[in-house]
Coordinates of C-alpha atoms in Angstrom, one line a residue:
M1 CA 133.2 113.9 103.9
Q2 CA 133.8 116.4 101.1
D3 CA 131.7 119.4 100.6
A4 CA 130.0 118.2 97.4
E5 CA 129.3 114.8 99.0
H6 CA 127.9 116.5 102.1
E7 CA 125.7 118.8 100.0
R8 CA 124.4 115.8 98.0
L9 CA 123.7 113.9 101.2
E10 CA 121.7 116.8 102.5
E11 CA 119.7 117.0 99.3
I12 CA 118.8 113.3 99.5
I13 CA 117.8 113.6 103.2
D14 CA 115.6 116.7 102.3
K15 CA 113.5 114.5 100.0
Y16 CA 112.4 112.4 103.0
E17 CA 112.2 114.9 105.8
G18 CA 108.7 114.9 107.4
K19 CA 107.7 111.6 105.8
E20 CA 107.1 108.3 107.6
G21 CA 108.5 104.9 106.9
F22 CA 111.2 106.2 104.6
L23 CA 114.4 105.1 106.3
I24 CA 115.1 102.0 104.2
Q25 CA 114.5 103.8 100.9
L26 CA 116.6 106.7 102.1
L27 CA 119.5 104.3 102.9
L28 CA 119.0 102.6 99.5
D29 CA 119.1 106.0 97.7
L30 CA 122.3 106.9 99.6
Q31 CA 123.8 103.5 98.6
E32 CA 123.0 104.1 95.0
E33 CA 124.5 107.6 95.1
F34 CA 127.7 106.9 97.1
K35 CA 128.1 103.1 96.7
W36 CA 128.3 102.9 100.6
I37 CA 127.2 104.7 103.7
S38 CA 129.9 106.2 105.9
R39 CA 129.8 106.8 109.6
D40 CA 129.6 110.5 108.9
A41 CA 126.5 110.0 106.8
L42 CA 124.9 107.9 109.6
K43 CA 125.6 110.7 112.1
I44 CA 124.2 113.4 109.8
I45 CA 121.0 111.3 109.1
S46 CA 120.6 110.7 112.8
E47 CA 121.0 114.3 113.7
R48 CA 118.8 115.7 110.9
L49 CA 116.0 113.2 111.2
K50 CA 116.1 112.7 115.0
I51 CA 116.5 108.9 114.6
P52 CA 118.9 107.1 116.9
R53 CA 122.1 106.2 115.2
S54 CA 121.8 102.6 116.6
R55 CA 118.5 102.1 114.8
I56 CA 119.9 103.4 111.5
Y57 CA 122.9 101.2 111.9
R58 CA 120.8 98.1 112.7
I59 CA 118.7 98.6 109.5
A60 CA 121.7 99.4 107.3
S61 CA 123.7 96.4 108.5
F62 CA 120.7 94.0 108.1
Y63 CA 120.2 94.5 104.3
E64 CA 122.7 93.0 101.9
A65 CA 122.0 95.8 99.4
I66 CA 123.5 98.4 101.8
S67 CA 127.2 98.6 102.6
L68 CA 128.8 100.3 105.5
K69 CA 132.3 99.9 104.0
P70 CA 133.5 101.4 100.7
I71 CA 132.9 99.0 97.8
G72 CA 134.7 98.7 94.5
K73 CA 133.6 99.9 91.1
H74 CA 132.6 96.4 90.3
K75 CA 130.7 94.2 92.7
I76 CA 131.2 90.5 92.3
S77 CA 128.9 87.9 93.9
V78 CA 129.7 84.2 93.9
C79 CA 126.7 82.0 94.6
M80 CA 127.3 79.4 97.3
G81 CA 123.8 77.9 97.3
T82 CA 123.6 74.1 97.3
A83 CA 123.2 73.7 93.6
C84 CA 126.1 75.9 92.8
Q85 CA 128.3 74.3 95.5
V86 CA 127.9 70.8 94.1
R87 CA 128.9 72.2 90.8
G88 CA 132.1 73.8 92.1
S89 CA 131.3 77.3 93.3
Q90 CA 133.9 77.0 96.1
K91 CA 136.6 76.7 93.5
I92 CA 135.1 79.7 91.6
L93 CA 135.3 81.7 94.8
E94 CA 138.9 80.6 95.6
R95 CA 140.0 81.3 92.1
T96 CA 138.5 84.8 92.2
E97 CA 140.1 85.5 95.6
F98 CA 143.4 84.4 94.1
K99 CA 143.1 86.5 90.9
L100 CA 142.1 89.6 92.9
N101 CA 144.4 88.9 95.8
I102 CA 141.6 89.5 98.3
K103 CA 139.2 87.4 100.4
Q104 CA 135.5 87.4 100.1
G105 CA 134.0 90.4 101.8
E106 CA 137.0 92.6 100.8
T107 CA 137.7 95.2 98.2
T108 CA 140.8 95.5 96.1
P109 CA 143.1 98.3 97.2
D110 CA 142.6 100.1 93.9
M111 CA 138.8 100.1 94.6
K112 CA 138.1 98.2 91.3
F113 CA 136.4 95.1 92.8
T114 CA 134.5 94.0 95.8
L115 CA 134.0 90.2 96.3
K116 CA 131.1 88.7 98.2
R117 CA 129.8 85.2 98.6
V118 CA 126.0 85.0 98.6
N119 CA 123.7 82.2 99.8
C120 CA 121.6 81.9 96.7
L121 CA 121.1 83.9 93.5
G122 CA 118.0 81.9 92.5
C123 CA 119.3 80.7 89.1
C124 CA 120.3 77.2 90.2
A125 CA 119.9 75.6 86.7
I126 CA 122.9 77.6 85.4
G127 CA 125.2 77.1 88.4
P128 CA 127.8 77.7 89.4
V129 CA 126.9 81.4 89.0
M130 CA 129.0 84.6 89.3
V131 CA 127.4 88.0 89.1
V132 CA 129.5 91.0 88.2
D133 CA 127.5 94.2 88.7
D134 CA 124.2 93.2 87.1
D135 CA 125.6 90.7 84.7
Y136 CA 125.0 87.0 85.4
H137 CA 127.6 84.5 84.3
G138 CA 126.4 80.9 84.4
R139 CA 128.2 77.5 84.3
V140 CA 131.4 79.3 85.4
T141 CA 134.6 77.2 85.6
S142 CA 137.7 78.3 87.4
D143 CA 139.3 78.7 84.0
R144 CA 136.6 81.3 83.0
V145 CA 137.1 83.4 86.1
E146 CA 140.0 85.3 84.7
I147 CA 138.2 85.8 81.3
I148 CA 135.2 87.2 83.2
L149 CA 137.3 89.5 85.3
K150 CA 139.1 90.9 82.3
E151 CA 135.7 91.9 80.8
Y152 CA 135.4 94.4 83.6
D153 CA 139.0 95.4 84.0
H154 CA 142.5 94.3 83.2
V155 CA 143.6 91.8 85.8
S156 CA 147.2 90.8 85.7
G157 CA 148.6 87.3 86.4

């Protein structure tokens, strides 16, 4: 962990020290700041706040909004709920994996994209749905995948 990151981590922990029931919010704040929570950060939180690392890890790994692995600049979610699946979301996921040359759950080597499959995004009427960052793309076809990806970064091939 670099000095500037360590200092920022300490500042965020300081906001919660001595309070109760803060752990989830602390982890969410760290996720927002660093885009993921490293092992070093888990260790520092544990030591500073006297919370067992196993408890912090269990909470961090339970919530989808918290990542324990580095994630890319753009987070892509492909809905795999029933309504989206019957409309072809599996093809959307496969096309996205092909275009980015990664599998779901992975991040591109250049750290531009992280791809995840999600159980339901709650917008079944416009399925299949792909979300990039906070932008919802409805009625996605495999042909539109490349167009959508290019909106966020140039993807070759």
